[in-house]
Short mmCIF file of C-alpha atoms in Angstrom, two decimals:
data_model
loop_
_atom_site.label_atom_id
_atom_site.label_comp_id
_atom_site.label_asym_id
_atom_site.label_seq_id
_atom_site.Cartn_x
_atom_site.Cartn_y
_atom_site.Cartn_z
CA MET A 1 85.84 75.33 129.49
CA LYS A 2 86.64 79.02 127.88
CA LYS A 3 85.45 79.14 124.56
CA TYR A 4 87.30 81.00 121.67
CA LYS A 5 85.50 82.25 118.89
CA TYR A 6 88.83 82.32 116.30
CA GLU A 7 92.08 80.89 116.27
CA LEU A 8 94.89 80.95 114.18
CA GLN A 9 94.70 78.53 111.24
CA LYS A 10 96.64 75.06 112.00
CA GLY A 11 99.43 73.51 110.17
CA SER A 12 102.16 75.11 108.11
CA ARG A 13 100.59 76.61 105.68
CA HIS A 14 101.29 80.26 105.87
CA ILE A 15 99.96 83.51 103.25
CA LEU A 16 101.24 86.72 102.55
CA CYS A 17 101.73 89.15 105.44
CA PRO A 18 99.63 92.10 104.64
CA ILE A 19 102.33 94.67 106.36
CA CYS A 20 105.67 93.45 105.31
CA GLN A 21 104.07 91.36 102.16
CA LYS A 22 106.36 88.29 103.01
CA LYS A 23 104.93 84.86 103.47
CA THR A 24 104.65 84.51 107.23
CA PHE A 25 101.06 85.28 107.22
CA LYS A 26 98.83 82.53 109.71
CA PRO A 27 95.15 84.07 109.05
CA TYR A 28 92.45 83.61 112.24
CA VAL A 29 89.93 80.94 111.28
CA GLU A 30 86.40 80.78 112.83
CA ALA A 31 87.18 77.76 115.44
CA GLY A 32 85.66 74.12 114.75
CA THR A 33 85.06 75.24 111.00
CA ASN A 34 88.60 77.12 109.74
CA LYS A 35 86.98 79.55 107.94
CA ILE A 36 89.07 82.10 107.29
CA VAL A 37 87.60 85.14 109.42
CA ASP A 38 89.73 87.56 106.59
CA ALA A 39 93.04 87.09 105.01
CA GLU A 40 94.08 90.72 104.30
CA LYS A 41 93.53 91.78 107.82
CA PHE A 42 92.87 89.64 110.68
CA GLY A 43 95.91 86.83 111.83
CA ARG A 44 99.38 87.25 112.88
CA CYS A 45 102.98 87.41 110.85
CA GLU A 46 105.49 84.99 112.12
CA ARG A 47 108.05 87.41 111.58
CA ILE A 48 107.69 88.94 115.07
CA ASN A 49 111.35 90.82 115.27
CA ASN A 50 111.00 92.50 111.76
CA CYS A 51 107.36 92.71 111.70
CA GLY A 52 105.41 92.09 114.56
CA TYR A 53 101.90 92.24 112.74
CA ILE A 54 98.91 90.87 114.88
CA SER A 55 95.42 91.88 114.65
CA TYR A 56 92.33 90.16 116.40
CA PRO A 57 88.85 90.07 114.27
CA ASP A 58 85.65 92.08 115.88
CA THR A 59 84.41 91.66 118.87
CA PRO A 60 82.07 88.45 118.88
CA ASP A 61 78.24 88.17 118.22
CA SER A 62 75.97 87.48 120.64
CA ASP A 63 76.27 83.56 120.32
CA TRP A 64 79.66 83.71 122.16
CA LYS A 65 78.78 85.43 125.15
CA ASP A 66 81.50 83.71 127.56
CA TYR A 67 84.34 83.56 124.58
CA GLU A 68 87.62 84.80 125.67
CA GLN A 69 89.90 86.86 123.38
CA PRO A 70 93.71 84.79 123.27
CA LYS A 71 96.43 86.59 124.61
CA ILE A 72 99.41 86.79 122.20
CA PRO A 73 102.64 87.21 124.11
CA TYR A 74 104.60 89.30 121.87
CA LYS A 75 108.06 89.87 122.69
CA GLU A 76 110.03 93.00 121.61
CA LYS A 77 113.28 92.26 120.15
CA LYS A 78 116.41 94.18 121.77
CA PRO A 79 118.36 95.91 119.03
CA ASP A 80 122.53 96.13 119.11
CA PHE A 81 123.69 99.91 118.18
CA ILE A 82 126.83 100.77 115.94
CA PRO A 83 129.65 102.41 117.92
CA VAL A 84 129.83 105.99 117.35
CA ASP A 85 133.34 106.34 116.43
CA LEU A 86 132.72 103.45 113.44
CA VAL A 87 130.10 105.61 112.31
CA GLU A 88 132.16 109.36 112.87
CA SER A 89 135.17 107.40 111.22
CA THR A 90 133.56 107.44 108.37
CA PHE A 91 132.26 111.20 107.75
CA CYS A 92 135.77 111.41 105.65
CA SER A 93 136.97 110.77 101.84
CA PHE A 94 133.97 112.21 100.32
CA LYS A 95 136.06 113.71 97.21
CA GLU A 96 136.03 109.28 96.75
CA ASN A 97 132.76 109.59 97.74
CA VAL A 98 131.30 109.23 94.21
CA PHE A 99 127.54 109.96 95.85
CA PHE A 100 128.42 112.62 97.35
CA MET A 101 130.32 114.46 94.85
CA TRP A 102 126.82 113.93 92.40
CA LEU A 103 125.26 116.02 95.16
CA VAL A 104 127.64 118.46 94.79
CA GLU A 105 127.73 118.95 91.29
CA LEU A 106 123.84 119.78 91.63
CA PHE A 107 123.91 121.66 95.01
CA GLY A 108 126.94 123.12 95.55
CA SER A 109 129.48 122.29 98.31
CA GLU A 110 127.99 124.16 101.23
CA LYS A 111 124.42 122.16 100.53
CA ALA A 112 125.97 119.10 99.82
CA LEU A 113 127.72 118.77 103.10
CA LYS A 114 124.28 119.90 104.71
CA LEU A 115 122.66 117.01 102.97
CA GLN A 116 125.56 115.07 104.48
CA SER A 117 125.14 116.31 108.15
CA ASP A 118 121.92 116.36 108.42
CA TYR A 119 121.24 112.63 106.80
CA ASN A 120 124.58 111.24 108.49
CA ILE A 121 126.28 109.97 105.33
CA GLY A 122 129.64 108.30 105.38
CA THR A 123 131.76 107.09 102.72
CA ALA A 124 132.83 103.53 101.93
CA LYS A 125 135.73 102.16 100.48
CA ASN A 126 136.00 102.06 96.29
CA GLY A 127 134.26 105.12 96.35
CA GLY A 128 130.42 103.70 97.93
CA THR A 129 128.20 105.89 100.19
CA ILE A 130 127.00 104.98 103.42
CA PHE A 131 123.45 105.92 104.50
CA TRP A 132 123.62 105.76 108.74
CA GLN A 133 120.56 104.38 110.02
CA GLN A 134 119.99 106.35 113.07
CA ASP A 135 117.10 106.33 115.58
CA LYS A 136 115.21 109.06 117.11
CA GLU A 137 116.71 108.67 120.45
CA GLY A 138 120.04 108.81 118.83
CA ASN A 139 121.45 105.00 118.16
CA PHE A 140 122.88 104.27 114.72
CA ARG A 141 121.00 100.99 113.69
CA THR A 142 122.96 99.90 111.01
CA GLY A 143 124.62 101.46 107.90
CA LYS A 144 123.47 100.57 104.19
CA VAL A 145 126.51 100.64 101.80
CA MET A 146 125.39 101.50 97.84
CA TYR A 147 127.45 102.35 95.06
CA TYR A 148 126.75 104.71 92.10
CA ASN A 149 128.00 106.30 88.91
CA LYS A 150 128.98 109.83 88.45
CA ASP A 151 125.29 110.73 87.12
CA GLY A 152 123.73 109.84 90.42
CA LYS A 153 122.01 106.40 89.19
CA ARG A 154 122.97 102.83 90.64
CA ASN A 155 125.97 101.28 89.93
CA LYS A 156 124.21 97.89 89.33
CA LYS A 157 127.81 96.12 89.22
CA LYS A 158 128.07 95.87 92.65
CA ASN A 159 125.52 94.71 95.29
CA SER A 160 124.27 96.56 98.43
CA TRP A 161 125.35 95.32 101.69
CA TYR A 162 125.04 96.34 105.67
CA LEU A 163 127.80 97.41 108.05
CA HIS A 164 126.45 95.79 111.00
CA LYS A 165 127.55 92.59 109.47
CA ARG A 166 131.18 93.71 110.15
CA VAL A 167 130.52 94.53 113.70
CA LYS A 168 129.79 90.83 115.05
CA ASN A 169 128.03 87.62 114.08
CA ASP A 170 125.19 87.55 116.01
CA TYR A 171 124.26 91.33 115.92
CA SER A 172 120.44 91.99 116.67
CA LEU A 173 118.93 94.23 114.35
CA VAL A 174 116.16 96.18 114.77
CA GLN A 175 115.49 98.85 111.38
CA VAL A 176 113.93 101.94 112.00
CA PHE A 177 113.03 104.30 108.79
CA PHE A 178 116.43 105.98 107.37
CA GLY A 179 116.06 109.36 108.55
CA GLU A 180 113.85 108.77 111.65
CA HIS A 181 116.30 110.96 113.54
CA LEU A 182 115.49 114.52 111.98
CA ILE A 183 111.85 113.74 113.06
CA ASN A 184 110.53 117.36 114.77
CA GLU A 185 106.93 117.47 116.34
CA GLY A 186 106.71 120.55 114.39
CA LYS A 187 107.80 119.06 111.10
CA PRO A 188 105.09 117.15 109.08
CA LEU A 189 106.85 114.05 107.84
CA ALA A 190 107.01 112.44 103.89
CA ILE A 191 107.92 108.52 103.43
CA CYS A 192 109.47 107.25 100.23
CA GLU A 193 111.50 104.28 99.42
CA SER A 194 114.61 105.03 98.75
CA GLU A 195 117.45 106.71 100.82
CA LYS A 196 118.42 108.89 98.24
CA THR A 197 114.97 110.22 97.32
CA ALA A 198 114.91 110.90 100.72
CA LEU A 199 117.89 112.70 100.89
CA LEU A 200 117.14 114.88 97.68
CA MET A 201 113.42 115.68 98.76
CA ASN A 202 114.52 117.09 101.59
CA GLU A 203 115.95 119.83 99.71
CA LEU A 204 113.27 120.09 96.85
CA GLN A 205 110.00 119.47 98.96
CA PRO A 206 111.63 121.47 102.34
CA GLU A 207 107.99 121.29 103.98
CA TYR A 208 108.68 117.59 104.85
CA THR A 209 111.14 116.05 106.82
CA TRP A 210 112.17 113.22 104.59
CA LEU A 211 112.12 109.87 105.17
CA ALA A 212 112.99 106.41 103.58
CA ALA A 213 111.67 103.01 103.87
CA GLY A 214 114.33 101.19 102.59
CA GLY A 215 112.81 98.95 100.44
CA SER A 216 109.30 98.27 98.38
CA ASN A 217 108.14 96.13 101.13
CA MET A 218 109.77 97.81 104.15
CA LEU A 219 106.33 99.52 105.85
CA ASN A 220 106.52 97.26 108.45
CA PHE A 221 104.23 97.72 111.57
CA TYR A 222 107.38 98.19 113.86
CA ARG A 223 108.32 101.13 111.78
CA LEU A 224 105.17 102.61 111.49
CA THR A 225 104.48 102.81 115.00
CA ARG A 226 107.46 104.84 116.13
CA LEU A 227 105.84 107.47 113.93
CA LYS A 228 103.97 109.99 115.89
CA ASN A 229 102.30 111.29 112.79
CA LEU A 230 102.49 111.13 108.57
CA SER A 231 101.58 113.61 106.60
CA PHE A 232 102.66 112.75 103.11
CA VAL A 233 103.30 109.34 101.55
CA SER A 234 104.95 109.07 98.39
CA PRO A 235 105.47 105.20 96.99
CA ASP A 236 107.09 104.56 93.76
CA GLN A 237 105.27 103.60 90.71
CA GLY A 238 103.22 100.44 90.85
CA LEU A 239 103.26 100.77 94.89
CA PHE A 240 100.67 102.93 95.03
CA GLU A 241 97.63 101.44 96.43
CA ASN A 242 99.99 98.79 98.73
CA TRP A 243 101.21 102.16 99.95
CA LYS A 244 97.99 103.38 100.35
CA GLU A 245 96.67 100.81 102.45
CA GLN A 246 99.62 99.72 104.85
CA THR A 247 99.83 103.79 105.94
CA ALA A 248 95.60 103.76 106.92
CA PHE A 249 95.74 103.88 110.04
CA PHE A 250 96.90 107.72 109.78
CA GLU A 251 93.54 108.91 108.70
CA GLU A 252 94.95 112.39 107.74
CA ARG A 253 98.34 111.15 105.67
CA GLN A 254 97.81 112.66 101.81
CA MET A 255 98.75 110.14 98.73
CA ASP A 256 101.27 111.70 96.88
CA VAL A 257 99.69 110.39 92.95
CA ARG A 258 102.33 112.60 90.53
CA VAL A 259 104.42 109.25 90.16
CA GLU A 260 100.80 107.33 88.48
CA LYS A 261 99.87 110.47 86.95
CA ALA A 262 103.11 110.23 85.28
CA PHE A 263 103.24 106.99 84.37
CA ARG A 264 99.44 107.35 83.10
CA GLU A 265 100.76 109.77 80.80
CA GLY A 266 103.71 108.67 79.43
CA LYS A 267 105.81 110.81 81.31
CA ALA A 268 107.67 108.34 83.90
CA LYS A 269 108.83 104.79 83.54
CA LYS A 270 107.89 101.63 85.53
CA GLY A 271 109.28 101.56 88.81
CA ASP A 272 110.22 105.50 88.74
CA ASP A 273 109.79 107.59 92.45
CA ILE A 274 109.50 111.11 92.75
CA LEU A 275 112.94 112.04 92.12
CA ASP A 276 113.06 110.19 89.22
CA LEU A 277 109.75 113.52 87.99
CA TYR A 278 112.44 116.12 89.41
CA LEU A 279 115.56 114.78 87.25
CA ASN A 280 113.63 114.22 84.27
CA GLU A 281 111.55 117.65 83.89
CA ALA A 282 115.29 118.71 84.76
CA VAL A 283 113.51 121.07 87.99
CA ILE A 284 117.20 121.13 89.94
#
């Protein structure tokens, strides 16, 4: 009978996944003792379609020479795509798009239109902005609708929502980083949380192609492994250590310390990001 030194912990209990930060992680335990090997490293996330993180413990010691590593099946979810004609139909009515008109105030019409074109910014009803999520193969995965005030800040009276839900009820959503379609092998990549921040930082710090995770816990394994490289990671205030750990396999990537430094010096608020520093210091 084949021996396994490690096995997934039995029972219904789950802990926090080290990648997606959801309580859907089954850690590996030593067979027969139920002792967890390393809860922050070795195990399997049950969110197979949305995270898919799996890490088996290192090579066993000499007492387990006849052990065999279990083969864990992984079935990648096949994504649906948004029809291109639907996406293109939203590239209009920009005078009604509150966020776009704020870009015009900041940069002028020419630069605002270039940012709109580069990042596929559309217009939704009631002045909303659509951040279309296009992958590097050119397919549109979903569109995130958000609402802004005339000063460029979020209109918190209106919730954000995703357009794929209007395409079909059983839509198979597999998300990528916002801006993934802009990846150019000759240009280093930078990542931040907010779509708005990625778009503006592409103008303010153009030595990088800026991508956005779209949420503080959206640095999942699938999205990260679609990147061949990652040069610069710019987390929101309070997320530095978390994002540092999750991007650690990009060994040469640089962590942006500016926001945390500004927070310690009283120049940034809790939850601020790199764009807030630029806006607060009137760099634009």
